[in-house]
Amino acid sequence: MVETELMPTMGATVPVPGDRLGRTRTVLTHVLVLVTIVVFGLGSWWVSGRHLPLAGSVGTQSSGEAGRYPSDPLAVAEIGGAQENLERVRTVEDLHGVGMLTDEEEREYVRASTERVRLLVANFDQGKATILLARTPDAARAGEGAHALAELQRGYGFDVPVDAGAEVTAGVLPESADARPGGRAHYASGNALVRVGFRGDDSEATREKFIEVLTAQMEVLPPHAQ
């Protein structure tokens, strides 16, 4: 019996083991290239992208003091002393609760359409200093309020003048007064109505400390001509 040799059909491809190995190497090469590109891209994002601001943080303020709290137009001088905690006093109604104003004075603050107040009380060896600031809608009302309160001030006996400039009404009680020695001043600074006072036991020491506190406050909020 004669063996018949099978011949490959015309046009058919006979697989060769070496060809399969070459295709496998080509596929692996492509995979390695893609993995390298992905790894490089992730590395670049981690280095540069981690320092980019978050979308929600663009244009926002920091969470520090300046970011949380806006600046207060009612600036109080740094006068030292043992200061009392009066952060709760923010309105004329709060002042009424403190009891530092007469009914006549309180009416003038209401008439000036006071929007907000700030009160500082500091204790010294010489006595007690008070600085009361009131924000009004405009400079005209602040000026009118300062003038009206200055008239009341003189009526209450603070009529020994202290030279603090033409825009400031400042005076101390006469030594003959029955009340404790004291000084008081009123003036306007922009739309702020400013009151500075001091009470002590010694007339001369009270006058000197009153002038010192008033001068410090005038440097922070300069008086304006009305």
JSON list of C-alpha atoms in Angstrom, two decimals, residues 104-105 148-159 169 173 184:
[
{"chain": "A", "resi": 104, "resn": "GLU", "atom": "CA", "xyz": [-32.33, 112.10, 78.29]},
{"chain": "A", "resi": 105, "resn": "GLU", "atom": "CA", "xyz": [-29.08, 110.69, 76.92]},
{"chain": "A", "resi": 148, "resn": "ALA", "atom": "CA", "xyz": [-27.19, 117.39, 71.72]},
{"chain": "A", "resi": 149, "resn": "LEU", "atom": "CA", "xyz": [-25.23, 115.13, 74.09]},
{"chain": "A", "resi": 150, "resn": "ALA", "atom": "CA", "xyz": [-22.63, 117.87, 74.62]},
{"chain": "A", "resi": 151, "resn": "GLU", "atom": "CA", "xyz": [-25.41, 120.21, 75.78]},
{"chain": "A", "resi": 152, "resn": "LEU", "atom": "CA", "xyz": [-26.61, 117.60, 78.26]},
{"chain": "A", "resi": 153, "resn": "GLN", "atom": "CA", "xyz": [-23.01, 117.07, 79.37]},
{"chain": "A", "resi": 154, "resn": "ARG", "atom": "CA", "xyz": [-22.64, 120.72, 80.29]},
{"chain": "A", "resi": 155, "resn": "GLY", "atom": "CA", "xyz": [-26.02, 120.62, 82.01]},
{"chain": "A", "resi": 156, "resn": "TYR", "atom": "CA", "xyz": [-24.82, 117.73, 84.17]},
{"chain": "A", "resi": 157, "resn": "GLY", "atom": "CA", "xyz": [-21.97, 119.89, 85.48]},
{"chain": "A", "resi": 158, "resn": "PHE", "atom": "CA", "xyz": [-19.03, 118.89, 83.24]},
{"chain": "A", "resi": 159, "resn": "ASP", "atom": "CA", "xyz": [-18.51, 122.54, 82.47]},
{"chain": "A", "resi": 169, "resn": "THR", "atom": "CA", "xyz": [-16.77, 119.14, 73.67]},
{"chain": "A", "resi": 173, "resn": "LEU", "atom": "CA", "xyz": [-16.59, 118.47, 87.03]},
{"chain": "A", "resi": 184, "resn": "ARG", "atom": "CA", "xyz": [-16.58, 113.60, 79.86]}
]
